[in-house]
Amino acid sequence: MRSVNLNHFFLPPSAFTGESVLFPKDISTQISRVLRLKPGGKVITLDDTGHLFEVELESVTSKMVTGRILRSSAAGNEPEHHLTLQICLTQREKFEWILQKGTELGVVEFMPVLTSRTLVHSLDEISNKFDRWKRILKEAAEQCERGRIPALLPPDQLKNALTAEAGALSLVLNEQEHQLSLKQALEKKPDTTRIFLLVGPEGGFSEDEISVIKKAGYQSVTLGPRILRMETAAIAAASIIMYEMGEMS
């Protein structure tokens, strides 16, 4: 289905009844007051389960917009490789920027991680931010025309976040690594479709943390001789992974 230049919206399952679509109030306001669309206008809606619908607007007010489905198809634009970005928590603006840009690149899951050097030390400090982060992921997925909204996994301490999944490639960016590059690690396991990438906080991981991470099965990799800011490293590494896996061709 050709959807160029049509606005994209992820809607809850309750918005769809047969061929009819009832837009939530916040999206109705956006359609009527921000985008100023009129009856007869068209948008793309997605149900976040892999389905995409082209919808013609029938009634447009600031409180309620309704439409009817013209045609449906499988939602595309999702990567074949499943990249989970495990990000140590940092300043709000930096973390949210990583969520946004990672979504654009095709990251499938994000996991916030706490370590001894993160700026956030308690899960209680971020309990009220989860809804905001989900909203950022949704808006970024709509903007870049993703077929699904990336998952936001619950924040956790480092020791609980480390994942040893059979067949997966688990990597940690480490400024003390001088032998194995990210590109080389990917070339050694070209058939993998499941990748975990752990990105440390400002100041990096402690020696004890690196030891624990390696024991959990993560390979230590480098992005080169220059020291990158953590948000730069996260997006640079995600870009390299998606490119090397053929997701940007």
PDB file of C-alpha atoms in Angstrom:
ATOM      1  CA  MET A   1       0.000   0.000   0.000  1.00  0.00           C
ATOM      2  CA  ARG A   2       1.435   3.368  -1.010  1.00  0.00           C
ATOM      3  CA  SER A   3       1.300   5.727   1.982  1.00  0.00           C
ATOM      4  CA  VAL A   4       3.639   8.531   0.929  1.00  0.00           C
ATOM      5  CA  ASN A   5       2.682  11.923   2.409  1.00  0.00           C
ATOM      6  CA  LEU A   6      -0.118  10.480   4.543  1.00  0.00           C
ATOM      7  CA  ASN A   7       0.091  11.017   8.284  1.00  0.00           C
ATOM      8  CA  HIS A   8       0.565   7.845  10.334  1.00  0.00           C
ATOM      9  CA  PHE A   9      -1.166   7.109  13.651  1.00  0.00           C
ATOM     10  CA  PHE A  10      -0.936   4.124  15.976  1.00  0.00           C
ATOM     11  CA  LEU A  11      -4.366   3.449  17.472  1.00  0.00           C
ATOM     12  CA  PRO A  12      -5.524   1.092  20.228  1.00  0.00           C
ATOM     13  CA  PRO A  13      -7.484  -2.020  19.165  1.00  0.00           C
ATOM     14  CA  SER A  14     -10.645  -0.475  20.621  1.00  0.00           C
ATOM     15  CA  ALA A  15     -10.522   2.220  17.912  1.00  0.00           C
ATOM     16  CA  PHE A  16     -11.427  -0.309  15.214  1.00  0.00           C
ATOM     17  CA  THR A  17     -14.961  -1.662  14.790  1.00  0.00           C
ATOM     18  CA  GLY A  18     -15.444  -3.475  11.512  1.00  0.00           C
ATOM     19  CA  GLU A  19     -14.691  -0.925   8.787  1.00  0.00           C
ATOM     20  CA  SER A  20     -15.165   2.037  11.136  1.00  0.00           C
ATOM     21  CA  VAL A  21     -12.430   3.888  13.018  1.00  0.00           C
ATOM     22  CA  LEU A  22     -12.954   6.118  16.053  1.00  0.00           C
ATOM     23  CA  PHE A  23      -9.881   8.220  16.801  1.00  0.00           C
ATOM     24  CA  PRO A  24      -8.948   8.926  20.448  1.00  0.00           C
ATOM     25  CA  LYS A  25      -9.484  12.479  21.657  1.00  0.00           C
ATOM     26  CA  ASP A  26      -5.810  13.506  21.615  1.00  0.00           C
ATOM     27  CA  ILE A  27      -5.359  12.327  18.030  1.00  0.00           C
ATOM     28  CA  SER A  28      -8.693  13.894  17.046  1.00  0.00           C
ATOM     29  CA  THR A  29      -7.393  17.231  18.314  1.00  0.00           C
ATOM     30  CA  GLN A  30      -4.162  16.781  16.375  1.00  0.00           C
ATOM     31  CA  ILE A  31      -6.022  15.900  13.170  1.00  0.00           C
ATOM     32  CA  SER A  32      -8.506  18.772  13.409  1.00  0.00           C
ATOM     33  CA  ARG A  33      -6.504  21.613  14.959  1.00  0.00           C
ATOM     34  CA  VAL A  34      -2.859  20.904  14.138  1.00  0.00           C
ATOM     35  CA  LEU A  35      -3.021  19.126  10.786  1.00  0.00           C
ATOM     36  CA  ARG A  36      -6.342  20.798   9.881  1.00  0.00           C
ATOM     37  CA  LEU A  37      -7.544  17.793   7.925  1.00  0.00           C
ATOM     38  CA  LYS A  38     -11.103  17.778   6.621  1.00  0.00           C
ATOM     39  CA  PRO A  39     -13.703  15.087   5.895  1.00  0.00           C
ATOM     40  CA  GLY A  40     -12.547  13.196   2.835  1.00  0.00           C
ATOM     41  CA  GLY A  41      -8.912  13.484   3.859  1.00  0.00           C
ATOM     42  CA  LYS A  42      -6.890  10.307   4.239  1.00  0.00           C
ATOM     43  CA  VAL A  43      -4.529   9.018   6.911  1.00  0.00           C
ATOM     44  CA  ILE A  44      -2.733   5.778   7.701  1.00  0.00           C
ATOM     45  CA  THR A  45      -3.604   3.970  10.921  1.00  0.00           C
ATOM     46  CA  LEU A  46      -1.796   1.020  12.484  1.00  0.00           C
ATOM     47  CA  ASP A  47      -2.884  -1.336  15.252  1.00  0.00           C
ATOM     48  CA  ASP A  48       0.673  -2.183  16.454  1.00  0.00           C
ATOM     49  CA  THR A  49       0.071  -5.869  15.748  1.00  0.00           C
ATOM     50  CA  GLY A  50       1.320  -5.808  12.166  1.00  0.00           C
ATOM     51  CA  HIS A  51      -1.697  -4.368  10.338  1.00  0.00           C
ATOM     52  CA  LEU A  52      -1.898  -1.094   8.415  1.00  0.00           C
ATOM     53  CA  PHE A  53      -5.083   0.631   7.260  1.00  0.00           C
ATOM     54  CA  GLU A  54      -5.703   3.499   4.868  1.00  0.00           C
ATOM     55  CA  VAL A  55      -8.586   5.474   6.343  1.00  0.00           C
ATOM     56  CA  GLU A  56     -10.802   8.167   4.849  1.00  0.00           C
ATOM     57  CA  LEU A  57     -11.997  10.708   7.395  1.00  0.00           C
ATOM     58  CA  GLU A  58     -15.775  11.050   7.638  1.00  0.00           C
ATOM     59  CA  SER A  59     -16.411  13.360  10.596  1.00  0.00           C
ATOM     60  CA  VAL A  60     -13.823  15.813  11.934  1.00  0.00           C
ATOM     61  CA  THR A  61     -14.205  17.828  15.144  1.00  0.00           C
ATOM     62  CA  SER A  62     -11.721  18.763  17.847  1.00  0.00           C
ATOM     63  CA  LYS A  63     -13.304  16.239  20.207  1.00  0.00           C
ATOM     64  CA  MET A  64     -13.964  13.341  17.860  1.00  0.00           C
ATOM     65  CA  VAL A  65     -12.800  12.172  14.457  1.00  0.00           C
ATOM     66  CA  THR A  66     -14.261   9.151  12.703  1.00  0.00           C
ATOM     67  CA  GLY A  67     -13.317   7.422   9.487  1.00  0.00           C
ATOM     68  CA  ARG A  68     -13.785   4.321   7.404  1.00  0.00           C
ATOM     69  CA  ILE A  69     -11.179   1.830   6.256  1.00  0.00           C
ATOM     70  CA  LEU A  70     -10.550   1.941   2.517  1.00  0.00           C
ATOM     71  CA  ARG A  71      -7.980  -0.850   2.366  1.00  0.00           C
ATOM     72  CA  SER A  72      -5.653  -2.793   4.612  1.00  0.00           C
ATOM     73  CA  SER A  73      -2.301  -4.525   4.316  1.00  0.00           C
ATOM     74  CA  ALA A  74       0.512  -5.936   6.389  1.00  0.00           C
ATOM     75  CA  ALA A  75       2.522  -3.193   8.063  1.00  0.00           C
ATOM     76  CA  GLY A  76       6.007  -2.986   6.580  1.00  0.00           C
ATOM     77  CA  ASN A  77       9.208  -1.112   7.392  1.00  0.00           C
ATOM     78  CA  GLU A  78      10.157  -3.424  10.257  1.00  0.00           C
ATOM     79  CA  PRO A  79      13.704  -4.826  10.406  1.00  0.00           C
ATOM     80  CA  GLU A  80      14.391  -8.525  10.006  1.00  0.00           C
ATOM     81  CA  HIS A  81      17.051  -8.295  12.717  1.00  0.00           C
ATOM     82  CA  HIS A  82      15.949  -7.840  16.313  1.00  0.00           C
ATOM     83  CA  LEU A  83      18.170  -5.269  18.049  1.00  0.00           C
ATOM     84  CA  THR A  84      17.720  -4.657  21.767  1.00  0.00           C
ATOM     85  CA  LEU A  85      19.460  -1.488  22.928  1.00  0.00           C
ATOM     86  CA  GLN A  86      20.333  -1.654  26.621  1.00  0.00           C
ATOM     87  CA  ILE A  87      21.074   1.921  27.642  1.00  0.00           C
ATOM     88  CA  CYS A  88      22.472   3.052  30.946  1.00  0.00           C
ATOM     89  CA  LEU A  89      20.328   5.904  32.192  1.00  0.00           C
ATOM     90  CA  THR A  90      21.619   9.397  31.589  1.00  0.00           C
ATOM     91  CA  GLN A  91      20.284  12.946  31.477  1.00  0.00           C
ATOM     92  CA  ARG A  92      16.661  13.159  30.381  1.00  0.00           C
ATOM     93  CA  GLU A  93      17.328  14.975  27.100  1.00  0.00           C
ATOM     94  CA  LYS A  94      20.067  12.542  26.072  1.00  0.00           C
ATOM     95  CA  PHE A  95      18.083   9.443  26.962  1.00  0.00           C
ATOM     96  CA  GLU A  96      14.989  10.631  25.131  1.00  0.00           C
ATOM     97  CA  TRP A  97      17.084  11.553  22.090  1.00  0.00           C
ATOM     98  CA  ILE A  98      18.447   7.984  22.024  1.00  0.00           C
ATOM     99  CA  LEU A  99      14.895   6.608  22.180  1.00  0.00           C
ATOM    100  CA  GLN A 100      13.835   8.790  19.267  1.00  0.00           C
ATOM    101  CA  LYS A 101      16.826   8.206  17.004  1.00  0.00           C
ATOM    102  CA  GLY A 102      17.059   4.514  17.868  1.00  0.00           C
ATOM    103  CA  THR A 103      13.433   4.107  16.805  1.00  0.00           C
ATOM    104  CA  GLU A 104      14.199   5.780  13.483  1.00  0.00           C
ATOM    105  CA  LEU A 105      17.095   3.376  12.921  1.00  0.00           C
ATOM    106  CA  GLY A 106      15.002   0.274  13.589  1.00  0.00           C
ATOM    107  CA  VAL A 107      15.764  -0.686  17.192  1.00  0.00           C
ATOM    108  CA  VAL A 108      13.096  -3.185  18.276  1.00  0.00           C
ATOM    109  CA  GLU A 109      13.512  -2.994  22.066  1.00  0.00           C
ATOM    110  CA  PHE A 110      14.936  -0.527  24.556  1.00  0.00           C
ATOM    111  CA  MET A 111      15.963  -1.429  28.092  1.00  0.00           C
ATOM    112  CA  PRO A 112      17.013   1.282  30.584  1.00  0.00           C
ATOM    113  CA  VAL A 113      19.826   0.040  32.843  1.00  0.00           C
ATOM    114  CA  LEU A 114      21.195   1.279  36.167  1.00  0.00           C
ATOM    115  CA  THR A 115      24.870   0.914  37.115  1.00  0.00           C
ATOM    116  CA  SER A 116      27.182   2.308  39.784  1.00  0.00           C
ATOM    117  CA  ARG A 117      27.965   5.316  37.572  1.00  0.00           C
ATOM    118  CA  THR A 118      24.574   6.179  36.095  1.00  0.00           C
ATOM    119  CA  LEU A 119      23.145   9.575  36.968  1.00  0.00           C
ATOM    120  CA  VAL A 120      20.037   7.761  38.210  1.00  0.00           C
ATOM    121  CA  HIS A 121      20.605   5.346  41.085  1.00  0.00           C
ATOM    122  CA  SER A 122      17.099   4.278  42.066  1.00  0.00           C
ATOM    123  CA  LEU A 123      14.234   2.835  40.053  1.00  0.00           C
ATOM    124  CA  ASP A 124      11.909   5.068  42.078  1.00  0.00           C
ATOM    125  CA  GLU A 125      13.491   8.135  40.444  1.00  0.00           C
ATOM    126  CA  ILE A 126      12.185   7.139  37.010  1.00  0.00           C
ATOM    127  CA  SER A 127       8.867   5.474  37.843  1.00  0.00           C
ATOM    128  CA  ASN A 128       6.942   8.533  36.639  1.00  0.00           C
ATOM    129  CA  LYS A 129       8.803   8.792  33.316  1.00  0.00           C
ATOM    130  CA  PHE A 130       7.745   5.514  31.736  1.00  0.00           C
ATOM    131  CA  ASP A 131       4.576   6.900  30.104  1.00  0.00           C
ATOM    132  CA  ARG A 132       6.507   9.834  28.641  1.00  0.00           C
ATOM    133  CA  TRP A 133       9.128   7.487  27.182  1.00  0.00           C
ATOM    134  CA  LYS A 134       6.424   5.321  25.605  1.00  0.00           C
ATOM    135  CA  ARG A 135       4.855   8.409  24.057  1.00  0.00           C
ATOM    136  CA  ILE A 136       8.216   9.405  22.565  1.00  0.00           C
ATOM    137  CA  LEU A 137       8.593   5.938  21.026  1.00  0.00           C
ATOM    138  CA  LYS A 138       5.074   6.074  19.584  1.00  0.00           C
ATOM    139  CA  GLU A 139       5.547   9.518  18.044  1.00  0.00           C
ATOM    140  CA  ALA A 140       8.945   8.573  16.614  1.00  0.00           C
ATOM    141  CA  ALA A 141       7.511   5.364  15.130  1.00  0.00           C
ATOM    142  CA  GLU A 142       4.710   7.355  13.496  1.00  0.00           C
ATOM    143  CA  GLN A 143       7.109   9.951  12.106  1.00  0.00           C
ATOM    144  CA  CYS A 144       9.456   7.409  10.500  1.00  0.00           C
ATOM    145  CA  GLU A 145       6.603   5.133   9.359  1.00  0.00           C
ATOM    146  CA  ARG A 146       7.515   2.075  11.403  1.00  0.00           C
ATOM    147  CA  GLY A 147       5.118  -0.861  11.326  1.00  0.00           C
ATOM    148  CA  ARG A 148       5.292  -1.353  15.088  1.00  0.00           C
ATOM    149  CA  ILE A 149       6.169   0.708  18.131  1.00  0.00           C
ATOM    150  CA  PRO A 150       9.445  -0.435  19.721  1.00  0.00           C
ATOM    151  CA  ALA A 151       9.047  -2.145  23.075  1.00  0.00           C
ATOM    152  CA  LEU A 152      10.200  -0.389  26.231  1.00  0.00           C
ATOM    153  CA  LEU A 153      11.343  -2.996  28.726  1.00  0.00           C
ATOM    154  CA  PRO A 154      11.194  -2.286  32.470  1.00  0.00           C
ATOM    155  CA  PRO A 155      14.295  -0.507  33.843  1.00  0.00           C
ATOM    156  CA  ASP A 156      16.539  -2.741  35.921  1.00  0.00           C
ATOM    157  CA  GLN A 157      19.856  -2.993  37.696  1.00  0.00           C
ATOM    158  CA  LEU A 158      22.791  -4.170  35.573  1.00  0.00           C
ATOM    159  CA  LYS A 159      23.048  -7.618  37.167  1.00  0.00           C
ATOM    160  CA  ASN A 160      19.412  -8.328  36.291  1.00  0.00           C
ATOM    161  CA  ALA A 161      19.529  -6.796  32.811  1.00  0.00           C
ATOM    162  CA  LEU A 162      22.261  -9.019  31.384  1.00  0.00           C
ATOM    163  CA  THR A 163      20.762 -11.444  28.888  1.00  0.00           C
ATOM    164  CA  ALA A 164      22.305 -14.703  27.729  1.00  0.00           C
ATOM    165  CA  GLU A 165      19.925 -15.846  25.009  1.00  0.00           C
ATOM    166  CA  ALA A 166      20.822 -18.902  22.955  1.00  0.00           C
ATOM    167  CA  GLY A 167      21.842 -17.941  19.430  1.00  0.00           C
ATOM    168  CA  ALA A 168      21.915 -14.226  20.193  1.00  0.00           C
ATOM    169  CA  LEU A 169      24.910 -11.940  19.817  1.00  0.00           C
ATOM    170  CA  SER A 170      25.412  -9.953  23.029  1.00  0.00           C
ATOM    171  CA  LEU A 171      27.793  -6.988  22.828  1.00  0.00           C
ATOM    172  CA  VAL A 172      29.018  -4.291  25.196  1.00  0.00           C
ATOM    173  CA  LEU A 173      30.689  -1.062  24.115  1.00  0.00           C
ATOM    174  CA  ASN A 174      33.886  -0.728  26.133  1.00  0.00           C
ATOM    175  CA  GLU A 175      36.355   2.144  25.783  1.00  0.00           C
ATOM    176  CA  GLN A 176      39.051  -0.120  27.263  1.00  0.00           C
ATOM    177  CA  GLU A 177      38.669  -2.643  24.432  1.00  0.00           C
ATOM    178  CA  HIS A 178      41.433  -2.295  21.831  1.00  0.00           C
ATOM    179  CA  GLN A 179      41.265  -5.583  19.920  1.00  0.00           C
ATOM    180  CA  LEU A 180      37.755  -6.448  18.733  1.00  0.00           C
ATOM    181  CA  SER A 181      35.794  -3.852  16.770  1.00  0.00           C
ATOM    182  CA  LEU A 182      32.019  -3.853  16.516  1.00  0.00           C
ATOM    183  CA  LYS A 183      32.284  -4.587  12.793  1.00  0.00           C
ATOM    184  CA  GLN A 184      34.546  -7.582  13.421  1.00  0.00           C
ATOM    185  CA  ALA A 185      32.180  -8.987  16.057  1.00  0.00           C
ATOM    186  CA  LEU A 186      29.286  -8.761  13.607  1.00  0.00           C
ATOM    187  CA  GLU A 187      31.306 -10.411  10.838  1.00  0.00           C
ATOM    188  CA  LYS A 188      32.058 -13.388  13.098  1.00  0.00           C
ATOM    189  CA  LYS A 189      28.352 -14.137  13.472  1.00  0.00           C
ATOM    190  CA  PRO A 190      26.734 -13.041  10.185  1.00  0.00           C
ATOM    191  CA  ASP A 191      23.680 -15.288  10.481  1.00  0.00           C
ATOM    192  CA  THR A 192      22.436 -13.998  13.817  1.00  0.00           C
ATOM    193  CA  THR A 193      19.098 -12.201  13.848  1.00  0.00           C
ATOM    194  CA  ARG A 194      19.046 -11.356  17.578  1.00  0.00           C
ATOM    195  CA  ILE A 195      21.452  -8.750  18.935  1.00  0.00           C
ATOM    196  CA  PHE A 196      21.803  -7.188  22.381  1.00  0.00           C
ATOM    197  CA  LEU A 197      23.872  -4.006  22.619  1.00  0.00           C
ATOM    198  CA  LEU A 198      24.806  -2.671  26.056  1.00  0.00           C
ATOM    199  CA  VAL A 199      25.904   0.974  26.217  1.00  0.00           C
ATOM    200  CA  GLY A 200      27.519   2.264  29.398  1.00  0.00           C
ATOM    201  CA  PRO A 201      27.031   5.543  31.250  1.00  0.00           C
ATOM    202  CA  GLU A 202      29.191   8.645  31.269  1.00  0.00           C
ATOM    203  CA  GLY A 203      32.422   7.488  32.864  1.00  0.00           C
ATOM    204  CA  GLY A 204      31.993   3.961  31.544  1.00  0.00           C
ATOM    205  CA  PHE A 205      31.605   0.725  33.461  1.00  0.00           C
ATOM    206  CA  SER A 206      33.689  -0.113  36.504  1.00  0.00           C
ATOM    207  CA  GLU A 207      36.208  -2.967  36.239  1.00  0.00           C
ATOM    208  CA  ASP A 208      33.965  -5.164  38.371  1.00  0.00           C
ATOM    209  CA  GLU A 209      30.990  -4.431  36.126  1.00  0.00           C
ATOM    210  CA  ILE A 210      32.947  -5.272  32.969  1.00  0.00           C
ATOM    211  CA  SER A 211      33.938  -8.573  34.577  1.00  0.00           C
ATOM    212  CA  VAL A 212      30.308  -9.387  35.402  1.00  0.00           C
ATOM    213  CA  ILE A 213      29.185  -8.394  31.902  1.00  0.00           C
ATOM    214  CA  LYS A 214      31.761 -10.621  30.217  1.00  0.00           C
ATOM    215  CA  LYS A 215      30.906 -13.555  32.478  1.00  0.00           C
ATOM    216  CA  ALA A 216      27.295 -13.169  31.335  1.00  0.00           C
ATOM    217  CA  GLY A 217      28.432 -13.857  27.764  1.00  0.00           C
ATOM    218  CA  TYR A 218      28.768 -10.349  26.360  1.00  0.00           C
ATOM    219  CA  GLN A 219      31.612  -9.622  23.942  1.00  0.00           C
ATOM    220  CA  SER A 220      33.541  -6.423  24.577  1.00  0.00           C
ATOM    221  CA  VAL A 221      33.822  -4.283  21.419  1.00  0.00           C
ATOM    222  CA  THR A 222      35.252  -0.920  20.423  1.00  0.00           C
ATOM    223  CA  LEU A 223      34.092   1.840  18.082  1.00  0.00           C
ATOM    224  CA  GLY A 224      37.643   3.060  17.531  1.00  0.00           C
ATOM    225  CA  PRO A 225      40.300   5.184  19.242  1.00  0.00           C
ATOM    226  CA  ARG A 226      38.188   8.279  19.914  1.00  0.00           C
ATOM    227  CA  ILE A 227      36.156   8.652  23.100  1.00  0.00           C
ATOM    228  CA  LEU A 228      32.500   9.220  22.220  1.00  0.00           C
ATOM    229  CA  ARG A 229      29.724  10.641  24.337  1.00  0.00           C
ATOM    230  CA  MET A 230      27.427   7.846  25.418  1.00  0.00           C
ATOM    231  CA  GLU A 231      24.503   9.085  23.313  1.00  0.00           C
ATOM    232  CA  THR A 232      26.792   9.348  20.273  1.00  0.00           C
ATOM    233  CA  ALA A 233      28.138   5.852  20.903  1.00  0.00           C
ATOM    234  CA  ALA A 234      24.648   4.376  21.250  1.00  0.00           C
ATOM    235  CA  ILE A 235      23.365   5.754  17.952  1.00  0.00           C
ATOM    236  CA  ALA A 236      26.642   5.213  16.074  1.00  0.00           C
ATOM    237  CA  ALA A 237      26.728   1.565  17.165  1.00  0.00           C
ATOM    238  CA  ALA A 238      23.058   1.000  16.340  1.00  0.00           C
ATOM    239  CA  SER A 239      23.659   2.518  12.890  1.00  0.00           C
ATOM    240  CA  ILE A 240      26.650   0.254  12.264  1.00  0.00           C
ATOM    241  CA  ILE A 241      24.700  -2.832  13.320  1.00  0.00           C
ATOM    242  CA  MET A 242      21.723  -2.024  11.116  1.00  0.00           C
ATOM    243  CA  TYR A 243      23.987  -1.254   8.159  1.00  0.00           C
ATOM    244  CA  GLU A 244      26.134  -4.363   8.535  1.00  0.00           C
ATOM    245  CA  MET A 245      23.021  -6.528   8.887  1.00  0.00           C
ATOM    246  CA  GLY A 246      21.665  -5.156   5.606  1.00  0.00           C
ATOM    247  CA  GLU A 247      18.843  -3.154   7.173  1.00  0.00           C
ATOM    248  CA  MET A 248      19.847   0.146   5.568  1.00  0.00           C
ATOM    249  CA  SER A 249      20.298  -0.957   1.973  1.00  0.00           C
TER     250      SER A 249
END
